[in-house]
Tab-separated table of C-alpha atoms and ligand atoms in Angstrom:
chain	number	residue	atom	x	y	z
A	205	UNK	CA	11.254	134.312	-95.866
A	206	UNK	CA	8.255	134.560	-93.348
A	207	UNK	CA	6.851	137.889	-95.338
A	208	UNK	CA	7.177	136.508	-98.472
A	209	UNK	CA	5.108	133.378	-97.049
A	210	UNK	CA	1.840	135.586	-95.739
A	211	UNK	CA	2.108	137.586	-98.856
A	212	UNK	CA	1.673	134.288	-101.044
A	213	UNK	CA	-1.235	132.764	-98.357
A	214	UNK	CA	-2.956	136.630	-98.687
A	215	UNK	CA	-2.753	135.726	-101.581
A	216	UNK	CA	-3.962	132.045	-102.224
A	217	UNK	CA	-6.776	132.744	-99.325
A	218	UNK	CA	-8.233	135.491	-101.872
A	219	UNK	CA	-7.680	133.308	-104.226
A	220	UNK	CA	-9.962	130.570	-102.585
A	221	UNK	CA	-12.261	133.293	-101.214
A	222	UNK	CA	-13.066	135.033	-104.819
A	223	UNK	CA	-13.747	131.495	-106.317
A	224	UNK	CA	-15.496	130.699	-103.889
A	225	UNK	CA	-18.122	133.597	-103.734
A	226	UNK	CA	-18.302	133.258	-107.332
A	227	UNK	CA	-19.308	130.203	-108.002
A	228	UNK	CA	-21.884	129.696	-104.386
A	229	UNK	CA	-24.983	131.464	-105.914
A	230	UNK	CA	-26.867	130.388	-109.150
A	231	UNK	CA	-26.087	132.055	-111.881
A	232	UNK	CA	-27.911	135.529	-112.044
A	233	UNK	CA	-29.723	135.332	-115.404
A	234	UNK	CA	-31.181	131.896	-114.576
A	235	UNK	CA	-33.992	130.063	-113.108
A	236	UNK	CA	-33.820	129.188	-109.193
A	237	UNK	CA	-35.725	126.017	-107.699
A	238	UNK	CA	-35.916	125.554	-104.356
A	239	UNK	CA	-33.539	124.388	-101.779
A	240	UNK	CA	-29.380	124.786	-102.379
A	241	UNK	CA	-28.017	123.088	-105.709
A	242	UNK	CA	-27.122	119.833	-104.504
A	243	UNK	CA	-30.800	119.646	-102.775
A	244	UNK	CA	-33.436	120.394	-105.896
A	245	UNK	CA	-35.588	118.574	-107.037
A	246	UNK	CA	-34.599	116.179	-109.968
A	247	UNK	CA	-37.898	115.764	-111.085
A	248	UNK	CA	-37.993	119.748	-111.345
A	249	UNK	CA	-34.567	119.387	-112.937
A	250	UNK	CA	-35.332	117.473	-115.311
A	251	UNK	CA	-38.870	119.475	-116.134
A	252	UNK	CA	-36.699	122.806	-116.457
A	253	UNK	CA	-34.323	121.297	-118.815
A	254	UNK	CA	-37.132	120.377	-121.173
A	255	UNK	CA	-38.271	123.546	-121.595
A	256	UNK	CA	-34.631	124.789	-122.749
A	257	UNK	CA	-36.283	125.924	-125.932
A	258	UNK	CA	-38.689	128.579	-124.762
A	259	UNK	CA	-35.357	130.057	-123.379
A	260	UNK	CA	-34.673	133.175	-124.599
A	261	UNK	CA	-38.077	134.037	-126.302
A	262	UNK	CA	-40.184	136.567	-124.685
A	263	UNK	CA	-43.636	136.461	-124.770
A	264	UNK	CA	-46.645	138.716	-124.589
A	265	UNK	CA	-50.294	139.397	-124.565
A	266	UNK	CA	-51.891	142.581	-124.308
A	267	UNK	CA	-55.536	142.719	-121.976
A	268	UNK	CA	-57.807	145.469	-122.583
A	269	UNK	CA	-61.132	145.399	-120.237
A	270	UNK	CA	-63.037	146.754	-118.037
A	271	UNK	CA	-61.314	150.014	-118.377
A	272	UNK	CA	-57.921	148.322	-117.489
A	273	UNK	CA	-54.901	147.911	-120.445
A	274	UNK	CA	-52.408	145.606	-119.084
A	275	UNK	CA	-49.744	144.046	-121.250
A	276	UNK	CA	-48.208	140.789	-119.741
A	277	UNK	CA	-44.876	139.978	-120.523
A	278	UNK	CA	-43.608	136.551	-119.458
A	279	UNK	CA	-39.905	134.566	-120.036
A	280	UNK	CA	-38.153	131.443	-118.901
A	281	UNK	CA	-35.197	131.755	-116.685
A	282	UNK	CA	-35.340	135.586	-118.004
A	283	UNK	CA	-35.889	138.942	-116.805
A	284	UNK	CA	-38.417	140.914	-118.757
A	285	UNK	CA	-39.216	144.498	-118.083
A	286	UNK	CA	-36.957	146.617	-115.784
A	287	UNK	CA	-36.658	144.939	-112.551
A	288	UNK	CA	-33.833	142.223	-112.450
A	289	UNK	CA	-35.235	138.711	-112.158
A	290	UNK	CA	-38.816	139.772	-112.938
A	291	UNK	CA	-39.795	136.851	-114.928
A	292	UNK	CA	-43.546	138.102	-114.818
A	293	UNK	CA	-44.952	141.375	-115.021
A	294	UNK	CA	-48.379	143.507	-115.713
A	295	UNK	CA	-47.712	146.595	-117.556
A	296	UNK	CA	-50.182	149.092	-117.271
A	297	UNK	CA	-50.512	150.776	-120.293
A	298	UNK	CA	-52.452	153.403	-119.019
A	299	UNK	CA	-50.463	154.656	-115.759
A	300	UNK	CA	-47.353	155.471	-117.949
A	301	UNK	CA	-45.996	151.799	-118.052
A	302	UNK	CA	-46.184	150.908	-114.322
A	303	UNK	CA	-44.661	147.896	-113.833
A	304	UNK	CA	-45.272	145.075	-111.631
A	305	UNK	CA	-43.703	142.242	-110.968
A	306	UNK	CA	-45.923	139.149	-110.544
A	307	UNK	CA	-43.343	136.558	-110.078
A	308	UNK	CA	-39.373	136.134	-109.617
A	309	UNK	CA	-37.369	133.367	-111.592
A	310	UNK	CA	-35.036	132.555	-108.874
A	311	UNK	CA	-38.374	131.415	-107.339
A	312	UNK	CA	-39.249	128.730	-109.547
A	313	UNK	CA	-41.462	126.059	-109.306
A	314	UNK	CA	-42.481	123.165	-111.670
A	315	UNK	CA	-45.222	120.264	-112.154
A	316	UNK	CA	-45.250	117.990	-114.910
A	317	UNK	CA	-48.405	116.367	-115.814
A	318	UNK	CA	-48.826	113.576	-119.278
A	319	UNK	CA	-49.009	116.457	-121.754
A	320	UNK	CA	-49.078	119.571	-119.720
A	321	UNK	CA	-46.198	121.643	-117.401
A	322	UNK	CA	-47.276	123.774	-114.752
A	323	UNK	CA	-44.592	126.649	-114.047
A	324	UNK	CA	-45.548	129.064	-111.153
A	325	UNK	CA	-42.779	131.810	-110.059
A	326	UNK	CA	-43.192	133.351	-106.859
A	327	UNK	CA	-42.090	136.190	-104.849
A	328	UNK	CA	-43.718	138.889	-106.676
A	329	UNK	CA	-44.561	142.585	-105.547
A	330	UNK	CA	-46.860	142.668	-102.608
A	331	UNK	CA	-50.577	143.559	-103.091
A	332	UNK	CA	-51.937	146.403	-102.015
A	333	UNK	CA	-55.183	145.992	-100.744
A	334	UNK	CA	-56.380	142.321	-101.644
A	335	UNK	CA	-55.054	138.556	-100.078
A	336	UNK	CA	-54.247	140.153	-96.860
A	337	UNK	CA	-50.652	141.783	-99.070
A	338	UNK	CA	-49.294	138.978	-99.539
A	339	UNK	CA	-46.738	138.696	-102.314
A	340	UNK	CA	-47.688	138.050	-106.135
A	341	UNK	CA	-47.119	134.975	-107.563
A	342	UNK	CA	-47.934	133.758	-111.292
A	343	UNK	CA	-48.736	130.048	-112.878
A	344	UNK	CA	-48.213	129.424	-116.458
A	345	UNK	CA	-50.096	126.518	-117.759
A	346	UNK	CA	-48.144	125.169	-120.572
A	347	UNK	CA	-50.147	122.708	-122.679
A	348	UNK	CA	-48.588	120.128	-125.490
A	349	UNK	CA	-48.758	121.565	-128.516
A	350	UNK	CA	-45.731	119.786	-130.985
A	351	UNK	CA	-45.867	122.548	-133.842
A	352	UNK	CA	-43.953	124.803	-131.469
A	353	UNK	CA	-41.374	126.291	-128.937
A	354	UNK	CA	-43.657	128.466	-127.663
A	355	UNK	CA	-46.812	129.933	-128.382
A	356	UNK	CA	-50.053	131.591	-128.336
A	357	UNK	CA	-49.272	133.115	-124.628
A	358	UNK	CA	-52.706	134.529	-122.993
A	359	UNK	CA	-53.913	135.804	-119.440
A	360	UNK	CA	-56.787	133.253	-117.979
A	361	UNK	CA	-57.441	134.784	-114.952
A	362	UNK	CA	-56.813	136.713	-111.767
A	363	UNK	CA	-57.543	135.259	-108.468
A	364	UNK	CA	-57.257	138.323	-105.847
A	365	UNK	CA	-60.360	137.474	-103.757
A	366	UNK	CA	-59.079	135.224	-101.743
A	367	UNK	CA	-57.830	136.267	-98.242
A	368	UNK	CA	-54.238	134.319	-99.120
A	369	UNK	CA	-53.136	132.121	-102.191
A	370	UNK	CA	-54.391	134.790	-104.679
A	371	UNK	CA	-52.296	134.173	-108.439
A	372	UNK	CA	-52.362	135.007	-111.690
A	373	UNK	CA	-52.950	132.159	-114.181
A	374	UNK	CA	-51.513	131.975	-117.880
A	375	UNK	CA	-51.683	129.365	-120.399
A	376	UNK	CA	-49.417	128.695	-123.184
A	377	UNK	CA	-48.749	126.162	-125.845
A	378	UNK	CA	-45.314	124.419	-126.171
A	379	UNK	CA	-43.701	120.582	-127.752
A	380	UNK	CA	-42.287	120.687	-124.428
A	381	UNK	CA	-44.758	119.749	-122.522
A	382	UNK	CA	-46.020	116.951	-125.241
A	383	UNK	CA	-45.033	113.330	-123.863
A	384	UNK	CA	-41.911	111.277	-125.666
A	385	UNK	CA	-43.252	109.955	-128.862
A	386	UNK	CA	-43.646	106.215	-128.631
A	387	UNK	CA	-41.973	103.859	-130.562
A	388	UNK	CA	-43.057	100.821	-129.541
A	389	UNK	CA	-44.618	98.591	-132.196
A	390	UNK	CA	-47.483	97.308	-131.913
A	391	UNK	CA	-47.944	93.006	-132.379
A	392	UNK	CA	-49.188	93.152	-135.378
A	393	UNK	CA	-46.284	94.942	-137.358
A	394	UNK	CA	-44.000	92.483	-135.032
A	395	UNK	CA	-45.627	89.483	-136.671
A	396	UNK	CA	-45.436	91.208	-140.131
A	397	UNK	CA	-41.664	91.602	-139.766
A	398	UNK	CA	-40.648	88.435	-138.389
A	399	UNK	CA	-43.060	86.912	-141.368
A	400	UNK	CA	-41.625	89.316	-144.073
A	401	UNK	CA	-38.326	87.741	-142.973
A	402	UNK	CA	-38.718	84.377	-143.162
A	403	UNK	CA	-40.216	84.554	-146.422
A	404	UNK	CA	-36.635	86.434	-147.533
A	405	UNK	CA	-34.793	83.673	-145.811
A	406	UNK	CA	-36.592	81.058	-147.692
A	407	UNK	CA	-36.172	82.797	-151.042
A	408	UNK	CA	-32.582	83.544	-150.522
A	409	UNK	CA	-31.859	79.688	-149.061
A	410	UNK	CA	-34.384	78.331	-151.535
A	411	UNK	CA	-32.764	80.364	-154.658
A	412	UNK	CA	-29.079	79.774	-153.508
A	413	UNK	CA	-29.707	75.683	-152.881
A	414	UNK	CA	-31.244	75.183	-156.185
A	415	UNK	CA	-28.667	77.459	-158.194
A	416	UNK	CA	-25.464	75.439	-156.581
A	417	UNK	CA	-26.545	72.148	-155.347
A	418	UNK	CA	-29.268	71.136	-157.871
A	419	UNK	CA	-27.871	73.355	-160.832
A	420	UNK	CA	-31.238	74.694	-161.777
A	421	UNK	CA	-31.174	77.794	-164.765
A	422	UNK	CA	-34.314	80.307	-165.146
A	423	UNK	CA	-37.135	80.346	-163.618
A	424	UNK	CA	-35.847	76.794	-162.523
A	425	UNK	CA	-33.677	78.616	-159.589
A	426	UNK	CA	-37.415	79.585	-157.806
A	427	UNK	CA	-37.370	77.259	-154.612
A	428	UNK	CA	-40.388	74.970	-154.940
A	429	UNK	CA	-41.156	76.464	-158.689
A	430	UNK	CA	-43.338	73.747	-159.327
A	431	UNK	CA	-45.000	73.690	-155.896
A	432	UNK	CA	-45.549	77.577	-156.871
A	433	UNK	CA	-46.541	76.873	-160.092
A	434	UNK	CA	-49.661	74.564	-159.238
A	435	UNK	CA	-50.829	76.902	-156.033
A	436	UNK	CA	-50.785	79.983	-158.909
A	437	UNK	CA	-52.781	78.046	-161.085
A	438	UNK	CA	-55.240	76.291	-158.752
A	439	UNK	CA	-55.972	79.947	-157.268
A	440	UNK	CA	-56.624	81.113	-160.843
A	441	UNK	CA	-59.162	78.361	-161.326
A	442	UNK	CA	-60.958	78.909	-157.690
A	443	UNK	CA	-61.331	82.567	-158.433
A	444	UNK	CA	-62.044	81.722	-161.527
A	445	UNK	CA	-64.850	79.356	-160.124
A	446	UNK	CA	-66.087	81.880	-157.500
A	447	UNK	CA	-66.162	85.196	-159.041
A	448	UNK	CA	-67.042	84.718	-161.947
A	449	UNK	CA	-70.821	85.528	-162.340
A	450	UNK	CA	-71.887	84.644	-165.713
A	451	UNK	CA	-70.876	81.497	-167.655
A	452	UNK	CA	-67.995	81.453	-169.893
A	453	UNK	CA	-69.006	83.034	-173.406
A	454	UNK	CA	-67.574	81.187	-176.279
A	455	UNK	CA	-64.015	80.425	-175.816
A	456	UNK	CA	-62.609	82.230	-178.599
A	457	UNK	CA	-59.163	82.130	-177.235
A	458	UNK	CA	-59.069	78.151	-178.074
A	459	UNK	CA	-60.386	78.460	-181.310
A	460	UNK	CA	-57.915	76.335	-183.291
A	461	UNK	CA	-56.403	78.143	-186.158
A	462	UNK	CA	-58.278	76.201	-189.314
A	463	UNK	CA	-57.535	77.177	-192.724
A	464	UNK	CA	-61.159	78.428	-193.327
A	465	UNK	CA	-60.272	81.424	-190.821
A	466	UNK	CA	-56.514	82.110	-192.358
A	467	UNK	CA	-58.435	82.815	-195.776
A	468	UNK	CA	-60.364	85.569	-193.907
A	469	UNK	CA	-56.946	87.150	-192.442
A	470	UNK	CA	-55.427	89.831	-195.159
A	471	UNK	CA	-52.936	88.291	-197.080
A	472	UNK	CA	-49.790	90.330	-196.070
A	473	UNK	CA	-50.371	90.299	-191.994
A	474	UNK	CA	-50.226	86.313	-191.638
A	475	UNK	CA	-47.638	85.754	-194.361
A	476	UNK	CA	-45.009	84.530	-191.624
A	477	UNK	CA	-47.469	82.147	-189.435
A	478	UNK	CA	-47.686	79.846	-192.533
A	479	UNK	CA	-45.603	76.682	-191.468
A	480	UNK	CA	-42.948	76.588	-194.805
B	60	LIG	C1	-35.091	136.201	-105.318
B	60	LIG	O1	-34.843	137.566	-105.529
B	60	LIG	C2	-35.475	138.434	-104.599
B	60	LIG	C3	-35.199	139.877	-105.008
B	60	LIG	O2	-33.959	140.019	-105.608
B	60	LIG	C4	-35.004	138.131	-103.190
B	60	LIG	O3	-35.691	138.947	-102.252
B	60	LIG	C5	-35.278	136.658	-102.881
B	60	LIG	O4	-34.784	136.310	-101.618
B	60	LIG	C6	-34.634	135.765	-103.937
B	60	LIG	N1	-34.988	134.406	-103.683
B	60	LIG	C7	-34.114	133.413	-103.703
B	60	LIG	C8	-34.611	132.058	-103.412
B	60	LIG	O5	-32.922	133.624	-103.886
């Protein structure tokens, strides 16, 4: 019995131990904030999973000044170029495709501002001869731009004259760094709707009360037709009375029909107005 029993806890503590070591450390291929899992930031948290789709592009921009050609290759959460977790690197087009690696995405940081992220990754290679050789680091300024993932990815600057703090600065557009769209409405449309429906509740009440109570037919079933009636006319006579800017011509309209004008009329047109 007993061997049988150390062979099966071997096995279990394996078991336990494999499990274990595999699911401790973030995964590989993804971006690392600071502090252990159950200790990051949730504002950072939060920030990161906002930008979930700029994951998996890779972007570029290619530098050519001074005598330099750098291409800078940047991704989220994403190694680019051949050193694992280099999320940031200068490629010197000139030195046969040196690389260097500005910053590390297991060394991720993020600031969130009303339309604008700030990513910086950290732990790049060390300098060589400026900011005292301190390690690289790189800040991507990613501005709200809601026609896109990601976009228009350019070099601003390089700070390396400082004796520590040096970085490199990007800038970027992206929708995720726009603000939630607001919804809210405003008073005014408020007002319009609760106004829009009380006027349907009146119509439908009005309509429905004098169809089955009163028994009206027509234009009968309008609530308040009359009411109506005289408020449409009245307004046609103000308007009538206040924009109209010359006096009436001759009413022609009320011209009675008088047998001297039927003789003018040909023959065949009026035929069926005569009263026989
Ligand atoms: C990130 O990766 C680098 C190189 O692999 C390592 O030196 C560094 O300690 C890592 N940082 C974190 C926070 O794991």
């Amino acid at each position: 019995m007993a061997p049988f029993f150390n062979c099966c806890w071997a096995a279990m503590l394996l078991l336990a131990l494999a499990t274990y070591s595999y699911g401790a450390p973030a995964a590989p291929e993804d971006c690392n904030l600071l502090g252990e899992a159950d200790q990051e930031s949730k504002t950072e948290q939060e920030i990161l999973a906002s930008l979930a789709p700029m994951r998996s592009i890779t972007f570029h921009d290619r530098v050519a000044k001074d005598g330099n050609d750098y291409t800078y290759q940047f991704r989220l959460c994403g190694t680019v170029g051949n050193t694992t977790g280099g999320g940031l690197v200068q490629i010197d087009n000139k030195n046969s495709q040196k690389e260097t690696v500005i910053g590390r995405f297991n060394e991720t940081y993020l600031i969130k501002g009303s339309d604008w992220i700030l990513l910086m990754y950290r732990k790049g290679e060390k300098y060589d001869h400026h900011c005292n050789h301190e390690e690289r680091k790189g800040m991507v300024m990613i501005s709200c731009n809601s026609k896109t993932n990601g976009d228009n990815f350019k070099i601003m600057s390089e700070e390396r004259e400082k004796v520590e703090d040096c970085f490199y600065l990007f800038e970027m557009d992206s929708k995720a760094a726009c603000p939630p769209e607001d919804t809210h409405l405003s008073v005014g449309s408020i007002l319009l709707i609760v106004l829009a429906s009380l006027v349907a509740v009146y119509l439908i009440v009005g309509f429905l009360y004098q169809r089955l109570v009163v028994g009206a037919k027509g234009m009968e079933q309008i609530p308040n037709y009359s009411f109506w009636q005289d408020l449409g006319n009245l307004m046609a006579d103000g308007c009538d009375f206040a924009c109209r800017s010359k006096p009436r011509s001759v009413p022609t309209a009320y011209r009675g029909v008088g047998d001297d004008q039927l003789g003018e009329e040909p023959e065949e047109r009026d035929d069926h107005l005569l009263p026989m």
